[in-house]
Amino acid sequence: MAENTDVLVIGGGYAGVMAANRMTRRDDVTVTLVNPRPSFVHRVRLHQLVGGTHEAVVDFRDVLAEGVRRIVDTVTRIDAAGRSVTLADGGTVRYDHLVYAVGSGSADPQVPGAAEFAYPIATLEDVQRLLPVLGSTPATAPVTVVGAGPTGIETAAELAEAGRAVTLVCGGELGPYLHPRGRRSVAARLAKLGVTVLDGPDTRVTAVSRDAVRLSGGREVPSRVTVWTAGFGVPDLAGRSGLSTDALGRLRTDETLTSVDDERIVAAGDSAAPSDRPLRMSCQAAMPLGARAADTVLSRIAGEQPAPLNQSFAAQCISLGRRDGIFQFANRSDVAVWLTIDGRPGAKLKEAVCQGIIKHMSDEAGKPGSYGLHRLPGGGKRRRLLRAERGGAPVTAERVA
């Protein structure tokens, strides 16, 4: 009888669920998923939970393969030498291979008063802390959203569409990723919704108080509720466990997503730093990285050489309330181009993407291996950059340490 292999996945987000589902295609592999929540959080809809237009959670039965064992708990330490993890409840779980997919959350803002008076919304728990505050605040009271990336823009639009008096503090440029043409479209829609947009060099937040936000230009913006969307951080589990991480705390890996310290540990999603060139934190990256991590583990179980990372981006989509949005196209180097789809068609595209995410995971759960990595756009520029850094050597499964 063939020996069974135990694979442990830490984290039940987009990357972790995709990885867990994909590894069930082998009958001799037992997959266990450890996640602190009993439900799957559809993170790209959290701004809708803030605005009251979506619950932003999905039953794991709808996205996770039946054969995956689930443990609702938090991993507090990884013992790489002993091939086990310690759980918050004091228990331990052993593994033969581990997928590190702990995701990301809010970064420490390092701004006086922000930790005390501002509300991050990077996680379900963050939003759950914010909701009763919004619920007890009059609709006419000023709400300030700090950060003009996709999360900040989407949150400001949702709140304004719900009748809130919203100011969006950019801390620089509105939608830095966007092409100027797309930026103009977003600005116009926010203005139509009644959002006051403060952008430019004097809009960096220097302090947050109970009822105001102070900007670097000296201006003080009244704010009964301050929502903080500027910056993401990752859990420090890898660093606490003695594994090599980058400056942000992401697990350092080679191009097969294998830890530079231990080939039985692979990383996926926002918490991975392949070749010290991490991909943009996004669902768009997380699911392919989860699939690639699973393929690396399955290749090792089969005694085969894992394939290197081959991934790039094609677009960014942003909702602007429930009736408007923008689909910003980009080149394969993840630089926005002039082409956009906005207005009602942009909103429909964003909604199709959100629904498609769940479908991709559900399809992989029902038919593991069906998520086609070979159909995704290749990361040619990434490979060229890595070859240049290595003096022309090919990109393989070599360690980067």
Tab-separated table of C-alpha atoms in Angstrom:
chain	number	residue	atom	x	y	z
A	1	MET	CA	0.000	0.000	0.000
A	2	ALA	CA	1.305	3.461	-0.887
A	3	GLU	CA	2.393	5.600	2.044
A	4	ASN	CA	0.047	8.478	2.862
A	5	THR	CA	1.373	12.055	2.804
A	6	ASP	CA	0.036	14.699	5.177
A	7	VAL	CA	-0.113	18.239	3.819
A	8	LEU	CA	-0.997	21.097	6.147
A	9	VAL	CA	-2.276	24.427	4.783
A	10	ILE	CA	-2.116	27.430	7.117
A	11	GLY	CA	-4.705	29.997	6.080
A	12	GLY	CA	-8.102	29.663	4.433
A	13	GLY	CA	-8.061	32.661	2.122
A	14	TYR	CA	-7.907	32.700	-1.667
A	15	ALA	CA	-4.436	31.126	-1.847
A	16	GLY	CA	-4.942	28.580	0.919
A	17	VAL	CA	-8.291	27.309	-0.356
A	18	MET	CA	-7.008	27.024	-3.921
A	19	ALA	CA	-3.929	25.104	-2.737
A	20	ALA	CA	-5.936	22.776	-0.491
A	21	ASN	CA	-8.455	21.964	-3.219
A	22	ARG	CA	-5.802	21.298	-5.831
A	23	MET	CA	-3.904	18.813	-3.684
A	24	THR	CA	-6.930	16.550	-3.263
A	25	ARG	CA	-6.355	15.146	-6.742
A	26	ARG	CA	-4.050	12.536	-5.172
A	27	ASP	CA	-5.813	9.852	-3.144
A	28	ASP	CA	-2.667	9.227	-1.084
A	29	VAL	CA	-2.511	12.847	0.158
A	30	THR	CA	-4.405	13.975	3.254
A	31	VAL	CA	-4.988	17.729	3.305
A	32	THR	CA	-5.689	19.686	6.496
A	33	LEU	CA	-6.585	23.382	6.490
A	34	VAL	CA	-6.076	25.485	9.619
A	35	ASN	CA	-8.000	28.755	9.633
A	36	PRO	CA	-9.109	30.977	12.520
A	37	ARG	CA	-12.602	31.498	11.110
A	38	PRO	CA	-15.384	28.958	10.476
A	39	SER	CA	-16.402	30.669	7.213
A	40	PHE	CA	-14.545	31.799	4.114
A	41	VAL	CA	-14.064	35.572	3.956
A	42	HIS	CA	-14.606	36.986	0.475
A	43	ARG	CA	-12.144	39.748	1.139
A	44	VAL	CA	-12.668	41.713	-2.063
A	45	ARG	CA	-16.219	42.359	-0.831
A	46	LEU	CA	-15.322	43.695	2.622
A	47	HIS	CA	-15.978	47.253	1.473
A	48	GLN	CA	-19.517	46.100	0.665
A	49	LEU	CA	-19.907	44.776	4.195
A	50	VAL	CA	-18.925	48.252	5.392
A	51	GLY	CA	-21.581	49.768	3.130
A	52	GLY	CA	-24.228	47.180	3.997
A	53	THR	CA	-24.569	45.674	0.512
A	54	HIS	CA	-22.988	42.221	1.042
A	55	GLU	CA	-22.142	39.860	3.903
A	56	ALA	CA	-18.650	39.183	2.468
A	57	VAL	CA	-18.577	35.620	3.831
A	58	VAL	CA	-19.167	32.286	2.114
A	59	ASP	CA	-19.735	28.859	3.624
A	60	PHE	CA	-16.581	26.761	3.269
A	61	ARG	CA	-18.781	23.965	1.908
A	62	ASP	CA	-19.267	26.122	-1.193
A	63	VAL	CA	-15.550	26.596	-1.945
A	64	LEU	CA	-13.593	23.819	-0.229
A	65	ALA	CA	-13.279	20.213	-1.366
A	66	GLU	CA	-15.114	17.682	0.791
A	67	GLY	CA	-11.937	15.725	1.425
A	68	VAL	CA	-10.137	18.622	3.125
A	69	ARG	CA	-10.072	18.381	6.896
A	70	ARG	CA	-10.670	21.739	8.619
A	71	ILE	CA	-9.372	22.956	11.970
A	72	VAL	CA	-10.769	26.242	13.270
A	73	ASP	CA	-7.804	27.631	15.165
A	74	THR	CA	-4.709	29.794	14.808
A	75	VAL	CA	-1.162	28.536	14.304
A	76	THR	CA	1.160	30.179	16.823
A	77	ARG	CA	4.442	28.523	15.828
A	78	ILE	CA	5.941	26.364	13.081
A	79	ASP	CA	8.517	23.762	14.142
A	80	ALA	CA	10.238	23.136	10.817
A	81	ALA	CA	12.715	20.635	12.252
A	82	GLY	CA	9.951	18.622	13.911
A	83	ARG	CA	7.506	19.096	11.001
A	84	SER	CA	4.696	20.250	13.235
A	85	VAL	CA	2.780	23.377	14.185
A	86	THR	CA	1.470	24.552	17.532
A	87	LEU	CA	-2.119	25.806	17.733
A	88	ALA	CA	-3.499	28.554	19.939
A	89	ASP	CA	-5.481	25.961	21.916
A	90	GLY	CA	-2.206	24.228	22.798
A	91	GLY	CA	-2.539	21.312	20.413
A	92	THR	CA	-0.078	20.315	17.704
A	93	VAL	CA	-0.497	19.127	14.128
A	94	ARG	CA	2.197	17.199	12.274
A	95	TYR	CA	2.834	17.470	8.543
A	96	ASP	CA	4.977	16.082	5.748
A	97	HIS	CA	4.579	19.249	3.646
A	98	LEU	CA	3.300	22.677	4.675
A	99	VAL	CA	1.682	25.455	2.636
A	100	TYR	CA	2.155	28.866	4.267
A	101	ALA	CA	-0.801	31.011	3.143
A	102	VAL	CA	-1.469	33.285	6.107
A	103	GLY	CA	-2.421	36.276	3.938
A	104	SER	CA	-2.202	39.893	5.016
A	105	GLY	CA	-3.943	42.422	7.227
A	106	SER	CA	-3.627	46.044	8.226
A	107	ALA	CA	-0.162	47.510	8.628
A	108	ASP	CA	0.695	49.407	11.797
A	109	PRO	CA	-0.047	52.981	10.665
A	110	GLN	CA	2.724	54.570	12.757
A	111	VAL	CA	0.673	57.777	12.854
A	112	PRO	CA	-0.123	59.361	16.226
A	113	GLY	CA	-3.679	58.516	17.239
A	114	ALA	CA	-4.384	56.171	14.325
A	115	ALA	CA	-4.243	52.964	16.353
A	116	GLU	CA	-6.597	54.462	18.946
A	117	PHE	CA	-9.083	56.402	16.821
A	118	ALA	CA	-8.991	54.990	13.254
A	119	TYR	CA	-10.674	51.788	12.061
A	120	PRO	CA	-8.827	49.477	9.637
A	121	ILE	CA	-10.933	47.250	7.373
A	122	ALA	CA	-8.401	44.723	6.047
A	123	THR	CA	-10.020	41.770	7.832
A	124	LEU	CA	-13.512	40.586	8.720
A	125	GLU	CA	-12.842	41.280	12.385
A	126	ASP	CA	-11.750	44.836	11.544
A	127	VAL	CA	-15.034	45.503	9.753
A	128	GLN	CA	-17.056	43.909	12.540
A	129	ARG	CA	-15.497	46.413	14.971
A	130	LEU	CA	-16.351	49.301	12.638
A	131	LEU	CA	-19.986	48.426	11.891
A	132	PRO	CA	-21.508	49.232	15.308
A	133	VAL	CA	-19.605	52.522	15.333
A	134	LEU	CA	-21.087	53.475	11.972
A	135	GLY	CA	-24.476	52.260	13.108
A	136	SER	CA	-24.462	54.607	16.113
A	137	THR	CA	-23.193	57.591	14.109
A	138	PRO	CA	-25.693	59.922	12.365
A	139	ALA	CA	-25.617	59.720	8.562
A	140	THR	CA	-24.837	63.425	8.381
A	141	ALA	CA	-21.717	63.107	10.547
A	142	PRO	CA	-18.414	63.430	8.661
A	143	VAL	CA	-16.654	60.177	7.764
A	144	THR	CA	-13.037	60.233	6.580
A	145	VAL	CA	-11.475	57.412	4.576
A	146	VAL	CA	-7.675	57.454	4.617
A	147	GLY	CA	-5.908	55.864	1.652
A	148	ALA	CA	-6.669	56.155	-2.060
A	149	GLY	CA	-5.840	52.680	-3.288
A	150	PRO	CA	-8.637	50.343	-4.434
A	151	THR	CA	-9.875	49.631	-0.895
A	152	GLY	CA	-10.070	53.295	0.030
A	153	ILE	CA	-11.787	54.282	-3.202
A	154	GLU	CA	-14.296	51.426	-2.996
A	155	THR	CA	-15.084	52.100	0.672
A	156	ALA	CA	-15.570	55.825	0.132
A	157	ALA	CA	-17.918	55.135	-2.779
A	158	GLU	CA	-19.968	52.562	-0.851
A	159	LEU	CA	-20.400	54.843	2.148
A	160	ALA	CA	-21.292	57.842	-0.004
A	161	GLU	CA	-23.832	55.828	-1.968
A	162	ALA	CA	-25.361	54.832	1.375
A	163	GLY	CA	-25.868	58.535	2.164
A	164	ARG	CA	-22.771	59.229	4.265
A	165	ALA	CA	-20.834	62.502	4.142
A	166	VAL	CA	-17.445	61.168	3.043
A	167	THR	CA	-14.006	62.708	2.613
A	168	LEU	CA	-11.312	60.615	0.914
A	169	VAL	CA	-7.808	61.604	2.037
A	170	CYS	CA	-5.358	60.331	-0.566
A	171	GLY	CA	-2.004	61.054	1.043
A	172	GLY	CA	-0.767	61.810	-2.460
A	173	GLU	CA	-2.337	60.755	-5.746
A	174	LEU	CA	-5.824	59.350	-6.185
A	175	GLY	CA	-5.564	55.741	-7.384
A	176	PRO	CA	-1.763	55.636	-7.893
A	177	TYR	CA	-2.052	52.473	-9.996
A	178	LEU	CA	-4.514	54.001	-12.448
A	179	HIS	CA	-3.726	55.495	-15.842
A	180	PRO	CA	-4.512	59.277	-15.906
A	181	ARG	CA	-7.544	58.529	-18.077
A	182	GLY	CA	-8.849	56.033	-15.555
A	183	ARG	CA	-8.058	58.378	-12.682
A	184	ARG	CA	-10.183	61.105	-14.239
A	185	SER	CA	-13.072	58.673	-14.575
A	186	VAL	CA	-12.820	57.627	-10.919
A	187	ALA	CA	-12.591	61.223	-9.739
A	188	ALA	CA	-15.698	62.142	-11.727
A	189	ARG	CA	-17.710	59.280	-10.275
A	190	LEU	CA	-16.624	60.074	-6.699
A	191	ALA	CA	-17.603	63.705	-7.229
A	192	LYS	CA	-21.016	62.601	-8.490
A	193	LEU	CA	-21.457	60.530	-5.338
A	194	GLY	CA	-20.600	63.571	-3.223
A	195	VAL	CA	-17.208	62.354	-2.003
A	196	THR	CA	-14.755	65.138	-1.168
A	197	VAL	CA	-11.373	64.031	-2.505
A	198	LEU	CA	-8.264	65.554	-0.925
A	199	ASP	CA	-5.179	64.692	-2.962
A	200	GLY	CA	-1.746	66.157	-3.599
A	201	PRO	CA	1.498	66.540	-1.635
A	202	ASP	CA	-0.088	68.122	1.459
A	203	THR	CA	-2.609	65.370	2.160
A	204	ARG	CA	-0.485	62.926	4.131
A	205	VAL	CA	-2.124	62.185	7.499
A	206	THR	CA	0.080	63.243	10.419
A	207	ALA	CA	-2.332	62.686	13.325
A	208	VAL	CA	-5.757	61.254	14.094
A	209	SER	CA	-7.934	62.353	16.987
A	210	ARG	CA	-11.390	61.379	18.168
A	211	ASP	CA	-13.093	63.927	15.917
A	212	ALA	CA	-10.539	65.041	13.314
A	213	VAL	CA	-7.701	64.094	10.981
A	214	ARG	CA	-4.682	66.395	10.656
A	215	LEU	CA	-2.853	66.625	7.329
A	216	SER	CA	0.765	67.399	6.518
A	217	GLY	CA	-0.233	70.727	4.977
A	218	GLY	CA	-1.644	71.828	8.343
A	219	ARG	CA	-5.297	71.339	7.485
A	220	GLU	CA	-7.574	69.663	10.015
A	221	VAL	CA	-10.442	67.616	8.577
A	222	PRO	CA	-13.475	67.003	10.837
A	223	SER	CA	-14.109	63.272	11.201
A	224	ARG	CA	-16.586	61.526	13.457
A	225	VAL	CA	-15.476	58.144	12.050
A	226	THR	CA	-12.051	57.591	10.465
A	227	VAL	CA	-11.573	54.508	8.270
A	228	TRP	CA	-7.954	53.511	7.663
A	229	THR	CA	-7.116	51.713	4.397
A	230	ALA	CA	-3.510	52.837	3.888
A	231	GLY	CA	-1.069	49.938	3.779
A	232	PHE	CA	-1.042	46.211	4.440
A	233	GLY	CA	1.112	44.037	6.660
A	234	VAL	CA	1.543	40.294	7.061
A	235	PRO	CA	1.440	38.095	10.174
A	236	ASP	CA	4.809	37.533	11.835
A	237	LEU	CA	4.353	33.760	12.161
A	238	ALA	CA	7.246	32.886	9.819
A	239	GLY	CA	9.687	35.215	11.557
A	240	ARG	CA	8.622	34.036	15.019
A	241	SER	CA	9.197	30.477	13.854
A	242	GLY	CA	12.791	31.182	12.796
A	243	LEU	CA	12.134	31.110	9.039
A	244	SER	CA	13.712	33.601	6.645
A	245	THR	CA	11.495	36.570	5.793
A	246	ASP	CA	11.762	39.802	3.865
A	247	ALA	CA	11.567	43.239	5.522
A	248	LEU	CA	7.760	43.126	5.626
A	249	GLY	CA	7.683	39.619	7.128
A	250	ARG	CA	6.783	37.593	4.036
A	251	LEU	CA	8.304	34.118	3.797
A	252	ARG	CA	11.309	34.141	1.458
A	253	THR	CA	11.132	31.493	-1.254
A	254	ASP	CA	12.687	30.531	-4.570
A	255	GLU	CA	10.761	30.663	-7.842
A	256	THR	CA	8.931	27.411	-7.066
A	257	LEU	CA	7.546	29.104	-3.911
A	258	THR	CA	9.715	26.827	-1.759
A	259	SER	CA	11.093	28.274	1.474
A	260	VAL	CA	14.804	29.106	1.261
A	261	ASP	CA	15.168	27.250	4.586
A	262	ASP	CA	13.156	24.064	4.082
A	263	GLU	CA	11.957	22.405	0.885
A	264	ARG	CA	8.984	20.905	2.726
A	265	ILE	CA	7.533	24.401	3.252
A	266	VAL	CA	6.046	26.420	0.395
A	267	ALA	CA	4.338	29.811	0.510
A	268	ALA	CA	1.448	31.312	-1.433
A	269	GLY	CA	-0.503	34.552	-1.570
A	270	ASP	CA	0.279	37.848	0.135
A	271	SER	CA	2.659	36.219	2.628
A	272	ALA	CA	5.065	34.889	-0.037
A	273	ALA	CA	8.230	36.648	-1.246
A	274	PRO	CA	9.549	34.616	-4.206
A	275	SER	CA	13.140	35.562	-5.073
A	276	ASP	CA	12.711	38.684	-2.921
A	277	ARG	CA	10.400	39.986	-5.670
A	278	PRO	CA	6.916	39.513	-4.177
A	279	LEU	CA	3.910	39.947	-6.422
A	280	ARG	CA	1.345	42.666	-5.825
A	281	MET	CA	-0.872	41.793	-2.876
A	282	SER	CA	-4.154	40.870	-4.510
A	283	CYS	CA	-6.669	38.112	-5.115
A	284	GLN	CA	-5.467	38.208	-8.725
A	285	ALA	CA	-2.112	36.893	-7.527
A	286	ALA	CA	-3.271	34.776	-4.595
A	287	MET	CA	-5.245	32.109	-6.436
A	288	PRO	CA	-2.572	31.345	-9.069
A	289	LEU	CA	0.067	31.337	-6.334
A	290	GLY	CA	-2.047	28.879	-4.348
A	291	ALA	CA	-2.338	26.613	-7.380
A	292	ARG	CA	1.406	26.906	-8.065
A	293	ALA	CA	2.248	26.077	-4.439
A	294	ALA	CA	0.051	22.982	-4.621
A	295	ASP	CA	1.754	21.903	-7.847
A	296	THR	CA	5.152	22.316	-6.201
A	297	VAL	CA	4.139	20.064	-3.306
A	298	LEU	CA	2.611	17.464	-5.631
A	299	SER	CA	5.726	17.477	-7.807
A	300	ARG	CA	7.914	16.804	-4.789
A	301	ILE	CA	5.660	13.975	-3.627
A	302	ALA	CA	5.945	12.473	-7.117
A	303	GLY	CA	9.734	12.874	-7.114
A	304	GLU	CA	9.608	15.435	-9.933
A	305	GLN	CA	11.216	18.847	-10.337
A	306	PRO	CA	8.706	21.654	-9.561
A	307	ALA	CA	8.120	24.278	-12.236
A	308	PRO	CA	9.186	27.887	-11.560
A	309	LEU	CA	6.734	30.727	-11.146
A	310	ASN	CA	5.213	32.042	-14.370
A	311	GLN	CA	2.793	34.828	-13.583
A	312	SER	CA	1.935	38.400	-14.452
A	313	PHE	CA	-1.001	40.790	-14.185
A	314	ALA	CA	-3.448	42.102	-16.743
A	315	ALA	CA	-5.743	44.579	-15.006
A	316	GLN	CA	-7.182	46.038	-11.830
A	317	CYS	CA	-10.915	46.449	-11.251
A	318	ILE	CA	-12.494	48.845	-8.779
A	319	SER	CA	-16.147	49.189	-7.842
A	320	LEU	CA	-17.547	52.690	-7.358
A	321	GLY	CA	-20.746	51.864	-5.528
A	322	ARG	CA	-23.247	49.361	-6.877
A	323	ARG	CA	-23.934	51.083	-10.205
A	324	ASP	CA	-20.496	52.152	-11.401
A	325	GLY	CA	-16.966	50.849	-11.598
A	326	ILE	CA	-13.787	50.763	-13.609
A	327	PHE	CA	-11.803	47.951	-15.203
A	328	GLN	CA	-8.268	49.308	-15.663
A	329	PHE	CA	-6.213	47.305	-18.161
A	330	ALA	CA	-2.452	46.939	-17.727
A	331	ASN	CA	0.497	45.530	-19.618
A	332	ARG	CA	2.256	42.363	-18.497
A	333	SER	CA	4.614	44.407	-16.319
A	334	ASP	CA	1.557	45.488	-14.294
A	335	VAL	CA	1.648	49.076	-15.535
A	336	ALA	CA	-1.729	50.637	-16.306
A	337	VAL	CA	-2.437	51.508	-19.939
A	338	TRP	CA	-4.929	53.946	-21.468
A	339	LEU	CA	-7.628	51.303	-22.003
A	340	THR	CA	-10.396	51.233	-19.402
A	341	ILE	CA	-13.984	50.084	-19.146
A	342	ASP	CA	-15.933	52.300	-16.785
A	343	GLY	CA	-19.474	53.244	-15.836
A	344	ARG	CA	-22.129	50.567	-15.634
A	345	PRO	CA	-20.129	48.088	-17.777
A	346	GLY	CA	-17.205	48.523	-15.376
A	347	ALA	CA	-19.488	47.701	-12.442
A	348	LYS	CA	-20.768	44.580	-14.188
A	349	LEU	CA	-17.212	43.436	-14.925
A	350	LYS	CA	-16.198	43.889	-11.287
A	351	GLU	CA	-19.226	41.929	-10.118
A	352	ALA	CA	-18.418	39.187	-12.644
A	353	VAL	CA	-14.876	39.029	-11.271
A	354	CYS	CA	-16.137	38.727	-7.677
A	355	GLN	CA	-18.512	35.932	-8.637
A	356	GLY	CA	-15.843	34.292	-10.795
A	357	ILE	CA	-13.448	34.052	-7.860
A	358	ILE	CA	-15.884	31.867	-5.942
A	359	LYS	CA	-16.581	29.816	-9.070
A	360	HIS	CA	-12.862	29.176	-9.670
A	361	MET	CA	-12.446	27.817	-6.136
A	362	SER	CA	-15.667	25.835	-6.298
A	363	ASP	CA	-14.683	24.320	-9.648
A	364	GLU	CA	-11.259	23.355	-8.274
A	365	ALA	CA	-12.958	21.754	-5.272
A	366	GLY	CA	-15.144	19.619	-7.528
A	367	LYS	CA	-12.459	18.870	-10.095
A	368	PRO	CA	-8.981	19.382	-8.617
A	369	GLY	CA	-6.445	20.428	-11.225
A	370	SER	CA	-9.015	22.177	-13.416
A	371	TYR	CA	-7.723	25.679	-12.637
A	372	GLY	CA	-5.564	26.242	-15.707
A	373	LEU	CA	-2.259	27.856	-14.795
A	374	HIS	CA	-1.104	27.290	-18.369
A	375	ARG	CA	-3.829	29.640	-19.599
A	376	LEU	CA	-2.687	32.557	-17.447
A	377	PRO	CA	-0.464	35.268	-18.999
A	378	GLY	CA	3.195	34.410	-18.536
A	379	GLY	CA	5.617	36.431	-16.434
A	380	GLY	CA	8.249	36.927	-19.135
A	381	LYS	CA	9.573	40.200	-17.758
A	382	ARG	CA	9.920	38.656	-14.297
A	383	ARG	CA	12.103	35.887	-15.675
A	384	ARG	CA	14.223	38.384	-17.626
A	385	LEU	CA	14.782	40.519	-14.519
A	386	LEU	CA	15.783	37.504	-12.463
A	387	ARG	CA	18.148	36.286	-15.188
A	388	ALA	CA	19.770	39.724	-15.288
A	389	GLU	CA	20.215	39.702	-11.499
A	390	ARG	CA	21.817	36.268	-11.695
A	391	GLY	CA	24.199	37.162	-14.472
A	392	GLY	CA	22.189	35.477	-17.201
A	393	ALA	CA	21.614	32.193	-15.361
A	394	PRO	CA	18.215	30.562	-16.080
A	395	VAL	CA	15.433	30.814	-13.521
A	396	THR	CA	15.109	27.399	-11.892
A	397	ALA	CA	14.280	25.924	-8.498
A	398	GLU	CA	17.569	27.135	-7.026
A	399	ARG	CA	17.539	28.782	-3.620
A	400	VAL	CA	17.801	32.570	-3.571
A	401	ALA	CA	19.468	32.873	-0.168
